[in-house]
Amino acid sequence: MKIQRFTSKVTIPATRRSLYSGEPPHSGQQGVPKVEFSGEEFVANLLDRRWTLSSPETKIQQILLSEKKGTHRGDMSHDVSLLNDANLGPRMMEDTQGPSFYVVRDDLLHPLVNGNKSRKLDALLSLVEDHSVTDIVTCGGCQSAHAAAVAVSCAEKGIRSHLLLRGEQPEIQTGYNLISTMYGNVTYIPRSLYANREKMLKSHADHVASSHGHVLWFDDILEASTTCNKLDSNIAPQEEYRSDDLRKVAIVNEGAGDVVALLGVIRLVRYLSQDHLFGKKGRLKLIVDSGTGTTAVGLGLGAICLGLPWEITAVMLADTVDGYREHEKRLITNFKRHFGFPCVESGLNEADESIVHWVERRRPRKFGSVMEGEVEACQKIAQRTGILVDPVYTFSAWEMATVLSQKGAKGDEKVVMLHTGGTLGMFGLAQRYRSYFSKLKDRISS
């Protein structure tokens, strides 16, 4: 497949944006006719930009399920096997007998950067480069996949990253914490100070900028990129800023939960909706594990903008359903403010209806907790399919995909799991849940 790399340009020119937002065009002409843009045209313009990932391509695999009786508590209720290990289009595999589901292998996008983090940073980092940012300040937990992703991605682009991690430095650094330390500049923040994230981020960014630089929130960068007709004419050469004497410091929110993170996910939706993959007409149940919920909202917006009959199911891990819906509303409001697509409302029957189906995981628990039997279940999946899921995030989506597949698809409906990554998180979990992981040795030796 030919890889297309978009040229650097403003997301949507101001005159075109006014057609979506209802704002009058910046023109002296009167009675400008209303122009209707289709969802595909809107998405094409929205995604006509420079990206961090050279291609939206991802591997797709199909998992065949078979019923199994007499399982133990905490074990899976089925045997699993990998039906194919090539990136073949699902339409080439429709004659498969028995329940099955597809796995979108975004965990393979980068060896160190989580799949959903790669999607969230896909548009963000290019905008950061376009604005000649020299330093990025962000935050996360001790084993934050987001912090590690920012550290690695910034180092690859010659940008300095400053990572504020909650709590104390672990005795042994491993997993995402180790990667963050190797690639970025880590500072451990007491929990009492970390509670006020905005103040904490701004204070540290001011310290990094010192008296020779200046600080801006990423939302300011996005605002500039969507209000200027020619972005390149409004920024100084990168060499001017990238020096020790003059720093331009950008603040990125925890988890990259900014509206620009939606763009990379929408780009993925458009890729998956190609005719030789899942297509635009067939019904899809697309499942994703949800920390902040940003990826799920991006999937929902992509489906609505492209008019796809897809249902997005997000397994809640870190908040209540009310919290996730509030975050969803916030993202949609910002999306309309920056990119102005009225068809977002057309996908909703009621003002407060959600574009994502938020569901509890099979065994709810406090975020970050692992239950007995789940590590062994992840081991079984890895051994039988070659796919590694972790018990905190991706195993929850795997369980949901399994349940929906066993219920049986209706007509041409397919069940698809988006594998968001989490591989390095297993190292941190092995430190925290030693007794669970020690059982793996007993299992192998028995």
JSON list of C-alpha atoms in Angstrom, two decimals, residues 50 52 121 123-138 147-163 180 182-185 208 218 221 238 241-243 247-252:
[
{"chain": "A", "resi": 50, "resn": "ARG", "atom": "CA", "xyz": [1.10, 16.34, 8.85]},
{"chain": "A", "resi": 52, "resn": "THR", "atom": "CA", "xyz": [3.61, 11.64, 13.42]},
{"chain": "A", "resi": 121, "resn": "LEU", "atom": "CA", "xyz": [0.06, 11.82, 19.86]},
{"chain": "A", "resi": 123, "resn": "ALA", "atom": "CA", "xyz": [-1.51, 14.88, 15.41]},
{"chain": "A", "resi": 124, "resn": "LEU", "atom": "CA", "xyz": [-0.32, 16.48, 18.65]},
{"chain": "A", "resi": 125, "resn": "LEU", "atom": "CA", "xyz": [3.41, 16.06, 18.15]},
{"chain": "A", "resi": 126, "resn": "SER", "atom": "CA", "xyz": [3.34, 17.39, 14.60]},
{"chain": "A", "resi": 127, "resn": "LEU", "atom": "CA", "xyz": [1.61, 20.55, 15.80]},
{"chain": "A", "resi": 128, "resn": "VAL", "atom": "CA", "xyz": [4.21, 20.86, 18.55]},
{"chain": "A", "resi": 129, "resn": "GLU", "atom": "CA", "xyz": [6.95, 20.65, 15.93]},
{"chain": "A", "resi": 130, "resn": "ASP", "atom": "CA", "xyz": [5.19, 23.17, 13.70]},
{"chain": "A", "resi": 131, "resn": "HIS", "atom": "CA", "xyz": [5.17, 25.64, 16.59]},
{"chain": "A", "resi": 132, "resn": "SER", "atom": "CA", "xyz": [8.88, 25.12, 17.29]},
{"chain": "A", "resi": 133, "resn": "VAL", "atom": "CA", "xyz": [8.31, 23.87, 20.83]},
{"chain": "A", "resi": 134, "resn": "THR", "atom": "CA", "xyz": [11.57, 22.98, 22.57]},
{"chain": "A", "resi": 135, "resn": "ASP", "atom": "CA", "xyz": [10.16, 21.38, 25.74]},
{"chain": "A", "resi": 136, "resn": "ILE", "atom": "CA", "xyz": [7.00, 19.52, 26.76]},
{"chain": "A", "resi": 137, "resn": "VAL", "atom": "CA", "xyz": [5.79, 19.27, 30.35]},
{"chain": "A", "resi": 138, "resn": "THR", "atom": "CA", "xyz": [3.23, 16.61, 31.24]},
{"chain": "A", "resi": 147, "resn": "ALA", "atom": "CA", "xyz": [4.46, 9.78, 30.29]},
{"chain": "A", "resi": 148, "resn": "ALA", "atom": "CA", "xyz": [6.62, 7.09, 28.70]},
{"chain": "A", "resi": 149, "resn": "ALA", "atom": "CA", "xyz": [5.01, 7.69, 25.31]},
{"chain": "A", "resi": 150, "resn": "VAL", "atom": "CA", "xyz": [5.69, 11.42, 25.51]},
{"chain": "A", "resi": 151, "resn": "ALA", "atom": "CA", "xyz": [9.28, 10.81, 26.62]},
{"chain": "A", "resi": 152, "resn": "VAL", "atom": "CA", "xyz": [10.08, 8.39, 23.79]},
{"chain": "A", "resi": 153, "resn": "SER", "atom": "CA", "xyz": [8.26, 10.36, 21.09]},
{"chain": "A", "resi": 154, "resn": "CYS", "atom": "CA", "xyz": [9.85, 13.66, 22.11]},
{"chain": "A", "resi": 155, "resn": "ALA", "atom": "CA", "xyz": [13.33, 12.13, 22.20]},
{"chain": "A", "resi": 156, "resn": "GLU", "atom": "CA", "xyz": [12.81, 10.79, 18.67]},
{"chain": "A", "resi": 157, "resn": "LYS", "atom": "CA", "xyz": [12.05, 14.34, 17.52]},
{"chain": "A", "resi": 158, "resn": "GLY", "atom": "CA", "xyz": [14.73, 16.18, 19.47]},
{"chain": "A", "resi": 159, "resn": "ILE", "atom": "CA", "xyz": [12.30, 17.75, 21.94]},
{"chain": "A", "resi": 160, "resn": "ARG", "atom": "CA", "xyz": [13.00, 17.73, 25.68]},
{"chain": "A", "resi": 161, "resn": "SER", "atom": "CA", "xyz": [10.32, 16.12, 27.86]},
{"chain": "A", "resi": 162, "resn": "HIS", "atom": "CA", "xyz": [9.71, 16.87, 31.53]},
{"chain": "A", "resi": 163, "resn": "LEU", "atom": "CA", "xyz": [7.59, 14.26, 33.29]},
{"chain": "A", "resi": 180, "resn": "SER", "atom": "CA", "xyz": [10.26, 7.47, 31.22]},
{"chain": "A", "resi": 182, "resn": "MET", "atom": "CA", "xyz": [15.69, 6.69, 30.28]},
{"chain": "A", "resi": 183, "resn": "TYR", "atom": "CA", "xyz": [14.09, 8.97, 27.67]},
{"chain": "A", "resi": 184, "resn": "GLY", "atom": "CA", "xyz": [12.81, 11.96, 29.65]},
{"chain": "A", "resi": 185, "resn": "ASN", "atom": "CA", "xyz": [13.49, 14.16, 32.66]},
{"chain": "A", "resi": 208, "resn": "VAL", "atom": "CA", "xyz": [11.80, 25.06, 32.72]},
{"chain": "A", "resi": 218, "resn": "PHE", "atom": "CA", "xyz": [-1.35, 22.95, 24.17]},
{"chain": "A", "resi": 221, "resn": "ILE", "atom": "CA", "xyz": [-1.30, 25.81, 19.95]},
{"chain": "A", "resi": 238, "resn": "GLN", "atom": "CA", "xyz": [12.73, 26.03, 14.66]},
{"chain": "A", "resi": 241, "resn": "TYR", "atom": "CA", "xyz": [13.75, 28.48, 19.58]},
{"chain": "A", "resi": 242, "resn": "ARG", "atom": "CA", "xyz": [15.73, 25.30, 19.94]},
{"chain": "A", "resi": 243, "resn": "SER", "atom": "CA", "xyz": [18.58, 26.68, 21.96]},
{"chain": "A", "resi": 247, "resn": "ARG", "atom": "CA", "xyz": [12.83, 27.95, 25.30]},
{"chain": "A", "resi": 248, "resn": "LYS", "atom": "CA", "xyz": [9.25, 27.46, 24.17]},
{"chain": "A", "resi": 249, "resn": "VAL", "atom": "CA", "xyz": [7.54, 25.17, 26.66]},
{"chain": "A", "resi": 250, "resn": "ALA", "atom": "CA", "xyz": [4.20, 23.47, 25.94]},
{"chain": "A", "resi": 251, "resn": "ILE", "atom": "CA", "xyz": [2.02, 21.90, 28.62]},
{"chain": "A", "resi": 252, "resn": "VAL", "atom": "CA", "xyz": [0.22, 18.67, 27.65]}
]
